[in-house]
Amino acid sequence: MDVLERIGEQVKSHAVVIYMKGTPQFPQCGFSMRASAALKECEVPFAYVNVLQDPEIFENLPRFADWPTFPQIYIDGELVGGCDITLELHASGDLKSMMERAAAKAEPEAD
Amino acid sequence: MSRKQRIEEKIQEALQPMYLDVVDESYMHAVPPDAESHFKVLVVSETFIDVPLVERHRRLNGLLDGELRQGLHALTMHTWTPEEWHEKGGVAPESPPCQGGSQAG
């Protein structure tokens, strides 16, 4: 699969996903650390991709959504932004509600 | 001309900010002393009125595209309208400490 298709699949199949340097447990960049910490504080499950472990994604993610830096946070398939925007949304309380809405939408419908 | 001056010039010209602060924060990271790699930018501009945050950041990323391709590694952005700036009491948040990943990127 083409790398841009692979990224497209990842952002579609996870309600919330962060592309970061390192992992939420062991972040390797201060901005990735802060952004993933903000997501954790919202107490809604999220996926992460460690771009340092995936050179192909590291190289190509900037052109996926025309955003040149890491981390990148996607909610409900849309780029929300990087660290600064994520922190601003967290401070205003919007981040949690956006994550909750996306998670609810991703839940399979009950019979 | 330093990268700081080039960044200031580009933003001044494009966004006519009411307030602009460009800080070279490279010293906070594991890079050589003259790296000019990590910057924090605070822009208060009327051109941001009714523009979503993600689009404001896109504008700056676009303005600084050439710098980002030539060694500008991290760009922290605070992009506010004059009204938002006033509500926040006129201070930019502190940037985070480095966790060592700069060399990988």
Coordinates of N, CA and C in Angstrom, one line a residue:
Chain A
M1 N 0.8 -1.2 0.0 CA 0.0 0.0 0.0 C 0.9 1.3 0.0
D2 N 0.5 2.2 -0.8 CA 1.2 3.5 -0.8 C 1.2 4.2 0.6
V3 N 2.3 4.9 0.9 CA 2.4 5.4 2.3 C 1.3 6.4 2.6
L4 N 0.8 7.2 1.6 CA -0.2 8.2 1.9 C -1.6 7.4 2.1
E5 N -1.7 6.3 1.4 CA -3.0 5.5 1.7 C -2.9 4.9 3.1
R6 N -1.7 4.5 3.4 CA -1.5 3.9 4.8 C -1.9 4.9 5.8
I7 N -1.4 6.1 5.7 CA -1.7 7.2 6.7 C -3.2 7.5 6.6
G8 N -3.8 7.5 5.4 CA -5.2 7.8 5.3 C -6.0 6.7 6.0
E9 N -5.6 5.4 5.9 CA -6.3 4.4 6.7 C -6.1 4.6 8.2
Q10 N -5.0 5.0 8.6 CA -4.7 5.1 10.1 C -5.6 6.2 10.6
V11 N -5.7 7.4 10.0 CA -6.5 8.5 10.5 C -8.0 8.2 10.4
K12 N -8.4 7.3 9.5 CA -9.8 7.0 9.3 C -10.2 5.9 10.3
S13 N -9.3 5.0 10.6 CA -9.7 3.8 11.4 C -9.5 4.1 12.9
H14 N -8.9 5.3 13.3 CA -8.8 5.6 14.7 C -9.5 6.9 15.0
A15 N -10.4 7.0 16.0 CA -11.1 8.2 16.3 C -10.1 9.3 16.6
V16 N -9.0 9.0 17.3 CA -8.0 10.0 17.7 C -6.6 9.3 17.5
V17 N -5.8 10.0 16.7 CA -4.4 9.4 16.6 C -3.4 10.6 16.6
I18 N -2.3 10.3 17.3 CA -1.2 11.3 17.3 C 0.0 10.7 16.6
Y19 N 0.6 11.5 15.7 CA 1.9 11.1 15.1 C 2.9 11.9 15.9
M20 N 3.8 11.2 16.6 CA 4.7 11.8 17.5 C 6.1 11.2 17.5
K21 N 7.0 12.0 18.1 CA 8.4 11.4 18.3 C 8.4 10.7 19.6
G22 N 8.6 9.4 19.5 CA 8.6 8.6 20.7 C 7.1 8.1 21.0
T23 N 6.9 7.7 22.2 CA 5.6 7.2 22.6 C 5.0 8.0 23.7
P24 N 3.7 7.9 24.0 CA 3.2 8.7 25.2 C 3.9 8.4 26.5
Q25 N 4.4 7.1 26.6 CA 5.2 6.7 27.8 C 6.6 7.3 27.8
F26 N 7.2 7.2 26.6 CA 8.6 7.7 26.4 C 8.7 8.7 25.3
P27 N 8.2 9.9 25.4 CA 8.2 10.9 24.3 C 9.7 11.3 24.1
Q28 N 10.0 11.6 22.9 CA 11.4 12.0 22.6 C 11.5 13.4 22.0
C29 N 10.5 14.2 22.3 CA 10.5 15.6 21.9 C 9.5 16.3 22.9
G30 N 9.9 17.5 23.3 CA 9.1 18.2 24.3 C 7.7 18.5 23.8
F31 N 7.6 18.8 22.5 CA 6.3 19.1 21.9 C 5.4 17.8 21.9
S32 N 6.0 16.7 21.5 CA 5.2 15.4 21.4 C 4.8 15.1 22.9
M33 N 5.7 15.3 23.8 CA 5.4 15.0 25.2 C 4.2 15.8 25.7
R34 N 4.2 17.1 25.4 CA 3.1 17.9 25.9 C 1.8 17.6 25.2
A35 N 1.8 17.3 23.9 CA 0.6 17.1 23.2 C 0.0 15.7 23.6
S36 N 0.9 14.7 23.8 CA 0.3 13.4 24.2 C -0.2 13.4 25.6
A37 N 0.5 14.2 26.5 CA 0.0 14.4 27.8 C -1.4 15.0 27.9
A38 N -1.6 16.0 27.0 CA -2.9 16.6 27.0 C -4.0 15.6 26.5
L39 N -3.7 14.8 25.6 CA -4.6 13.7 25.1 C -4.9 12.8 26.3
K40 N -3.8 12.4 27.0 CA -4.0 11.4 28.1 C -4.9 12.0 29.2
E41 N -4.8 13.3 29.4 CA -5.6 14.0 30.5 C -7.0 14.0 30.1
C42 N -7.4 13.8 28.9 CA -8.8 13.8 28.5 C -9.5 12.5 28.7
E43 N -8.7 11.5 29.1 CA -9.2 10.2 29.4 C -10.1 9.5 28.4
V44 N -9.8 9.8 27.1 CA -10.4 9.1 26.0 C -9.3 8.4 25.3
P45 N -9.5 7.1 25.0 CA -8.4 6.3 24.4 C -8.0 6.9 23.0
F46 N -6.7 6.9 22.8 CA -6.2 7.4 21.5 C -5.1 6.5 21.0
A47 N -4.9 6.5 19.7 CA -3.8 5.7 19.1 C -2.6 6.6 18.9
Y48 N -1.4 6.0 18.8 CA -0.3 6.9 18.5 C 0.6 6.1 17.4
V49 N 1.3 6.9 16.7 CA 2.3 6.4 15.7 C 3.6 7.1 16.1
N50 N 4.6 6.2 16.4 CA 6.0 6.8 16.7 C 6.7 7.0 15.3
V51 N 6.8 8.3 14.9 CA 7.4 8.5 13.6 C 8.9 8.2 13.5
L52 N 9.5 8.2 14.7 CA 10.9 7.8 14.7 C 11.1 6.3 14.4
Q53 N 10.1 5.5 14.5 CA 10.2 4.1 14.3 C 9.7 3.8 12.9
D54 N 9.2 4.8 12.1 CA 8.6 4.5 10.8 C 9.1 5.6 9.8
P55 N 10.3 5.4 9.3 CA 10.9 6.4 8.4 C 10.1 6.8 7.3
E56 N 9.3 5.9 6.7 CA 8.4 6.2 5.6 C 7.4 7.2 6.0
I57 N 6.8 7.0 7.1 CA 5.8 8.0 7.6 C 6.4 9.3 8.0
F58 N 7.6 9.2 8.6 CA 8.3 10.4 9.0 C 8.6 11.3 7.8
E59 N 9.0 10.7 6.7 CA 9.3 11.4 5.5 C 8.0 12.0 4.8
N60 N 6.9 11.2 4.9 CA 5.8 11.6 4.0 C 4.6 12.2 4.7
L61 N 4.6 12.1 6.1 CA 3.4 12.7 6.8 C 3.3 14.2 6.5
P62 N 4.4 15.0 6.4 CA 4.2 16.4 6.2 C 3.4 16.7 4.9
R63 N 3.5 15.9 3.9 CA 2.7 16.2 2.7 C 1.3 15.6 2.7
F64 N 1.0 14.7 3.6 CA -0.3 14.2 3.7 C -1.3 15.2 4.0
A65 N -1.1 16.1 5.0 CA -2.1 17.1 5.2 C -1.4 18.5 5.1
D66 N -0.3 18.6 4.4 CA 0.4 19.8 4.2 C 0.7 20.5 5.5
W67 N 1.3 19.8 6.4 CA 1.7 20.3 7.7 C 3.1 19.9 8.0
P68 N 4.0 20.8 8.1 CA 5.5 20.5 8.1 C 6.1 19.9 9.3
T69 N 5.4 19.9 10.4 CA 6.1 19.6 11.7 C 5.4 18.5 12.5
F70 N 6.1 17.9 13.5 CA 5.5 16.9 14.4 C 5.4 17.6 15.8
P71 N 4.5 17.1 16.6 CA 3.5 16.1 16.4 C 2.3 16.6 15.5
Q72 N 1.5 15.7 15.0 CA 0.3 16.0 14.3 C -0.8 15.2 15.0
I73 N -1.9 15.9 15.2 CA -3.0 15.2 15.9 C -4.3 15.2 15.0
Y74 N -4.8 14.0 14.8 CA -6.0 13.8 14.0 C -7.2 13.4 14.8
I75 N -8.3 14.0 14.7 CA -9.5 13.6 15.4 C -10.6 13.4 14.3
D76 N -11.2 12.3 14.3 CA -12.3 11.9 13.4 C -11.8 12.2 11.9
G77 N -10.5 11.7 11.7 CA -10.0 11.8 10.3 C -9.5 13.1 9.9
E78 N -9.6 14.2 10.7 CA -9.2 15.5 10.3 C -8.0 16.0 11.1
L79 N -7.1 16.7 10.5 CA -6.0 17.2 11.2 C -6.5 18.4 12.1
V80 N -6.2 18.2 13.4 CA -6.5 19.3 14.3 C -5.4 20.3 14.4
G81 N -4.2 19.8 14.3 CA -3.0 20.7 14.4 C -1.9 20.0 15.1
G82 N -0.9 20.9 15.5 CA 0.2 20.3 16.2 C 0.1 20.6 17.7
C83 N 1.2 20.7 18.4 CA 1.2 20.8 19.9 C 0.5 22.0 20.3
D84 N 0.8 23.2 19.7 CA 0.3 24.5 20.2 C -1.3 24.4 20.2
I85 N -1.8 24.0 19.1 CA -3.3 24.0 18.9 C -3.9 23.0 19.9
T86 N -3.3 21.8 20.0 CA -3.8 20.8 21.0 C -3.8 21.4 22.4
L87 N -2.8 22.1 22.8 CA -2.8 22.6 24.1 C -3.8 23.7 24.3
E88 N -4.0 24.5 23.3 CA -5.0 25.6 23.4 C -6.4 25.0 23.5
L89 N -6.7 23.9 22.7 CA -8.0 23.2 22.8 C -8.2 22.6 24.1
H90 N -7.1 22.1 24.7 CA -7.2 21.4 26.0 C -7.5 22.4 27.1
A91 N -6.8 23.6 27.0 CA -7.0 24.6 28.0 C -8.5 25.1 28.0
S92 N -9.1 25.2 26.8 CA -10.4 25.7 26.7 C -11.5 24.6 27.0
G93 N -11.0 23.3 27.1 CA -11.9 22.2 27.4 C -12.5 21.6 26.1
D94 N -12.2 22.2 25.0 CA -12.8 21.6 23.7 C -12.2 20.3 23.3
L95 N -10.9 20.1 23.7 CA -10.2 18.9 23.2 C -11.0 17.6 23.7
K96 N -11.3 17.6 25.0 CA -12.0 16.4 25.5 C -13.3 16.2 24.8
S97 N -14.1 17.2 24.6 CA -15.4 17.0 23.9 C -15.2 16.6 22.5
M98 N -14.2 17.1 21.8 CA -13.9 16.7 20.4 C -13.6 15.2 20.4
M99 N -12.7 14.8 21.4 CA -12.3 13.4 21.4 C -13.5 12.5 21.8
E100 N -14.3 12.9 22.7 CA -15.5 12.1 23.1 C -16.4 11.9 21.9
R101 N -16.7 13.0 21.2 CA -17.6 12.9 20.1 C -17.1 12.0 19.0
A102 N -15.7 12.1 18.7 CA -15.1 11.2 17.7 C -15.2 9.7 18.2
A103 N -14.9 9.5 19.5 CA -14.9 8.1 20.0 C -16.3 7.5 19.9
A104 N -17.4 8.3 20.2 CA -18.7 7.9 20.2 C -19.1 7.5 18.8
K105 N -18.7 8.3 17.8 CA -19.0 8.1 16.4 C -18.4 6.8 15.9
A106 N -17.2 6.5 16.5 CA -16.5 5.4 16.0 C -17.0 4.1 16.6
E107 N -17.7 4.2 17.7 CA -18.3 3.0 18.3 C -19.3 2.3 17.3
P108 N -19.2 1.0 17.2 CA -20.2 0.3 16.4 C -21.6 0.5 17.0
E109 N -22.6 0.7 16.1 CA -24.0 0.9 16.5 C -24.5 -0.4 17.3
A110 N -25.2 -0.2 18.4 CA -25.7 -1.3 19.1 C -27.0 -1.8 18.4
D111 N -27.3 -3.1 18.5 CA -28.5 -3.7 17.8 C -29.7 -3.3 18.5
Chain B
M1 N 21.7 38.4 7.4 CA 20.5 38.6 8.3 C 20.3 37.3 9.0
S2 N 19.9 37.4 10.3 CA 19.7 36.2 11.1 C 18.3 35.6 10.7
R3 N 18.1 34.3 11.1 CA 16.8 33.7 10.8 C 15.7 34.5 11.5
K4 N 16.0 34.9 12.7 CA 15.0 35.7 13.5 C 14.6 36.9 12.7
Q5 N 15.5 37.6 12.1 CA 15.2 38.8 11.4 C 14.4 38.5 10.1
R6 N 14.7 37.4 9.5 CA 14.0 37.0 8.3 C 12.6 36.6 8.6
I7 N 12.4 35.9 9.7 CA 11.1 35.5 10.1 C 10.2 36.8 10.4
E8 N 10.9 37.7 11.2 CA 10.1 38.9 11.6 C 9.7 39.7 10.3
E9 N 10.6 39.8 9.4 CA 10.3 40.5 8.1 C 9.1 39.9 7.4
K10 N 9.2 38.6 7.2 CA 8.1 37.9 6.5 C 6.8 38.1 7.1
I11 N 6.7 38.0 8.5 CA 5.5 38.1 9.2 C 5.0 39.5 9.2
Q12 N 5.9 40.5 9.4 CA 5.5 41.9 9.4 C 4.8 42.2 8.0
E13 N 5.4 41.8 7.0 CA 5.0 42.2 5.7 C 3.6 41.5 5.4
A14 N 3.4 40.3 5.7 CA 2.2 39.5 5.3 C 1.0 39.8 6.3
L15 N 1.3 40.0 7.6 CA 0.2 40.0 8.5 C 0.0 41.3 9.3
Q16 N 0.9 42.2 9.0 CA 0.8 43.5 9.7 C 0.4 43.4 11.2
P17 N 1.2 42.6 11.9 CA 0.8 42.4 13.3 C 0.8 43.6 14.2
M18 N -0.2 43.6 15.1 CA -0.2 44.6 16.1 C 0.9 44.4 17.2
Y19 N 1.2 43.1 17.4 CA 2.3 42.7 18.2 C 3.0 41.5 17.6
L20 N 4.3 41.5 17.7 CA 5.1 40.4 17.1 C 6.3 40.1 18.0
D21 N 6.4 38.9 18.4 CA 7.6 38.5 19.2 C 8.2 37.2 18.6
V22 N 9.4 37.2 18.1 CA 10.1 36.0 17.6 C 11.2 35.7 18.5
V23 N 11.2 34.5 19.1 CA 12.3 34.2 20.0 C 13.0 32.9 19.5
D24 N 14.4 33.0 19.4 CA 15.2 31.9 19.1 C 15.4 31.0 20.3
E25 N 14.7 29.9 20.4 CA 14.8 29.0 21.6 C 15.7 27.9 21.4
S26 N 16.6 28.0 20.4 CA 17.5 26.8 20.0 C 18.4 26.4 21.2
Y27 N 18.7 27.4 22.1 CA 19.5 27.2 23.2 C 18.9 26.1 24.2
M28 N 17.6 26.0 24.1 CA 16.9 25.0 24.9 C 17.0 23.6 24.4
H29 N 17.7 23.4 23.3 CA 17.7 22.1 22.7 C 19.1 21.6 22.4
A30 N 19.2 20.3 22.1 CA 20.5 19.7 21.9 C 21.0 19.9 20.5
V31 N 21.3 21.2 20.2 CA 21.8 21.6 18.9 C 23.0 22.5 19.1
P32 N 23.8 22.7 18.0 CA 24.9 23.7 18.1 C 24.4 25.1 18.5
P33 N 25.3 25.9 19.1 CA 24.9 27.2 19.6 C 24.3 28.1 18.5
D34 N 24.8 28.0 17.2 CA 24.3 28.9 16.2 C 23.3 28.2 15.3
A35 N 22.6 27.2 15.8 CA 21.7 26.3 14.9 C 20.5 27.1 14.4
E36 N 20.0 28.1 15.1 CA 18.8 28.8 14.7 C 17.7 27.8 14.2
S37 N 17.5 26.8 15.1 CA 16.6 25.6 14.7 C 15.2 25.7 15.4
H38 N 15.1 26.2 16.6 CA 13.9 26.2 17.3 C 13.4 27.6 17.6
F39 N 12.2 27.9 17.1 CA 11.7 29.3 17.3 C 10.3 29.3 17.9
K40 N 10.1 30.3 18.7 CA 8.7 30.6 19.2 C 8.3 31.9 18.6
V41 N 7.1 31.9 18.1 CA 6.5 33.1 17.4 C 5.2 33.4 18.0
L42 N 5.1 34.7 18.4 CA 3.8 35.2 19.0 C 3.3 36.3 18.0
V43 N 2.2 36.1 17.4 CA 1.7 37.0 16.4 C 0.3 37.5 16.8
V44 N 0.1 38.7 17.0 CA -1.2 39.2 17.3 C -1.6 40.1 16.1
S45 N -2.7 39.6 15.4 CA -3.0 40.3 14.1 C -4.5 40.3 13.8
E46 N -4.9 41.4 13.3 CA -6.4 41.5 12.9 C -6.7 40.5 11.8
T47 N -5.7 40.1 11.0 CA -6.0 39.2 9.9 C -6.4 37.8 10.4
F48 N -6.3 37.6 11.7 CA -6.7 36.3 12.2 C -8.2 36.2 12.6
I49 N -8.8 37.4 12.6 CA -10.3 37.4 13.0 C -11.1 36.5 12.1
D50 N -11.9 35.6 12.7 CA -12.7 34.7 12.0 C -12.0 33.6 11.3
V51 N -10.7 33.4 11.5 CA -9.9 32.4 10.9 C -9.6 31.3 11.9
P52 N -10.0 30.0 11.6 CA -9.7 29.0 12.6 C -8.2 28.8 12.9
L53 N -7.9 28.3 14.1 CA -6.5 28.2 14.6 C -5.7 27.5 13.6
V54 N -6.2 26.3 13.1 CA -5.4 25.5 12.2 C -5.0 26.2 10.9
E55 N -5.9 27.1 10.5 CA -5.6 27.9 9.3 C -4.6 29.0 9.6
R56 N -4.7 29.6 10.8 CA -3.7 30.6 11.1 C -2.3 30.0 11.1
H57 N -2.2 28.8 11.7 CA -0.9 28.1 11.7 C -0.5 27.7 10.3
R58 N -1.4 27.3 9.5 CA -1.1 27.0 8.1 C -0.5 28.2 7.4
R59 N -1.1 29.4 7.6 CA -0.5 30.6 7.0 C 0.9 30.9 7.4
L60 N 1.2 30.7 8.7 CA 2.6 30.9 9.2 C 3.5 29.8 8.6
N61 N 3.0 28.6 8.6 CA 3.9 27.5 8.0 C 4.2 27.8 6.6
G62 N 3.2 28.3 5.9 CA 3.3 28.7 4.5 C 4.3 29.8 4.3
L63 N 4.2 30.9 5.1 CA 5.1 32.0 5.1 C 6.5 31.6 5.3
L64 N 6.7 30.6 6.2 CA 8.0 30.3 6.6 C 8.5 29.0 6.0
D65 N 7.8 28.6 4.9 CA 8.1 27.3 4.2 C 9.6 27.2 3.9
G66 N 10.2 28.3 3.3 CA 11.6 28.3 2.9 C 12.5 28.0 4.1
E67 N 12.2 28.6 5.3 CA 13.0 28.4 6.5 C 12.8 27.0 7.0
L68 N 11.6 26.5 6.9 CA 11.4 25.1 7.4 C 12.1 24.1 6.6
R69 N 12.4 24.4 5.3 CA 13.1 23.5 4.4 C 14.6 23.7 4.6
Q70 N 15.0 24.8 5.3 CA 16.5 25.0 5.5 C 16.8 25.2 6.9
G71 N 16.5 24.2 7.7 CA 17.1 24.1 9.1 C 16.2 24.6 10.2
L72 N 15.1 25.2 9.8 CA 14.1 25.6 10.9 C 13.4 24.3 11.3
H73 N 13.6 23.8 12.5 CA 13.2 22.5 12.9 C 11.9 22.5 13.7
A74 N 11.8 23.5 14.5 CA 10.6 23.5 15.4 C 10.1 24.9 15.4
L75 N 8.8 25.1 15.3 CA 8.1 26.4 15.3 C 6.9 26.3 16.2
T76 N 7.1 27.0 17.3 CA 5.9 27.1 18.3 C 5.2 28.4 17.9
M77 N 3.9 28.2 17.7 CA 3.1 29.4 17.3 C 2.0 29.8 18.2
H78 N 1.9 31.0 18.6 CA 0.8 31.5 19.3 C 0.2 32.6 18.4
T79 N -1.0 32.4 17.9 CA -1.5 33.3 16.9 C -2.9 33.8 17.3
W80 N -2.9 35.0 17.7 CA -4.2 35.5 18.3 C -4.6 36.8 17.7
T81 N -5.9 37.0 17.8 CA -6.5 38.3 17.3 C -6.3 39.3 18.5
P82 N -6.3 40.6 18.2 CA -6.1 41.5 19.3 C -7.0 41.3 20.5
E83 N -8.3 40.9 20.2 CA -9.2 40.6 21.3 C -8.8 39.4 22.2
E84 N -8.4 38.3 21.5 CA -7.9 37.1 22.2 C -6.7 37.4 23.1
W85 N -5.8 38.2 22.5 CA -4.6 38.6 23.1 C -4.9 39.4 24.4
H86 N -5.8 40.3 24.3 CA -6.3 41.1 25.5 C -6.8 40.2 26.6
E87 N -7.7 39.2 26.1 CA -8.3 38.3 27.1 C -7.3 37.4 27.8
K88 N -6.2 37.1 27.1 CA -5.2 36.2 27.7 C -4.2 37.1 28.6
G89 N -4.4 38.3 28.7 CA -3.6 39.2 29.5 C -2.2 39.5 28.9
G90 N -2.0 39.1 27.6 CA -0.8 39.5 26.9 C 0.4 38.7 27.2
V91 N 0.3 37.4 27.5 CA 1.6 36.6 27.7 C 1.5 35.3 26.9
A92 N 2.7 34.9 26.4 CA 2.8 33.7 25.6 C 3.2 32.6 26.6
P93 N 2.6 31.3 26.4 CA 3.0 30.2 27.2 C 4.5 29.8 27.1
E94 N 5.1 29.2 28.1 CA 6.4 28.7 28.0 C 6.5 27.5 27.1
S95 N 7.6 27.4 26.3 CA 7.8 26.3 25.5 C 8.3 25.1 26.3
P96 N 8.1 23.9 25.8 CA 8.5 22.7 26.7 C 10.0 22.4 26.6
P97 N 10.5 21.8 27.7 CA 11.9 21.4 27.6 C 12.1 20.3 26.6
C98 N 13.3 20.2 26.0 CA 13.7 19.2 25.0 C 13.7 17.8 25.6
Q99 N 13.3 16.8 24.8 CA 13.4 15.4 25.3 C 14.5 14.7 24.5
G100 N 15.2 15.3 23.7 CA 16.4 14.7 23.0 C 16.2 14.2 21.6
G101 N 14.9 14.4 21.0 CA 14.7 13.8 19.7 C 15.1 14.7 18.5
S102 N 15.6 15.9 18.8 CA 15.9 16.8 17.7 C 16.9 16.3 16.6
Q103 N 17.9 15.5 17.1 CA 18.9 15.0 16.2 C 18.3 14.0 15.2
A104 N 17.2 13.3 15.6 CA 16.6 12.3 14.7 C 15.8 13.0 13.6
G105 N 15.4 14.3 13.8 CA 14.6 14.9 12.7 C 15.5 15.9 12.0

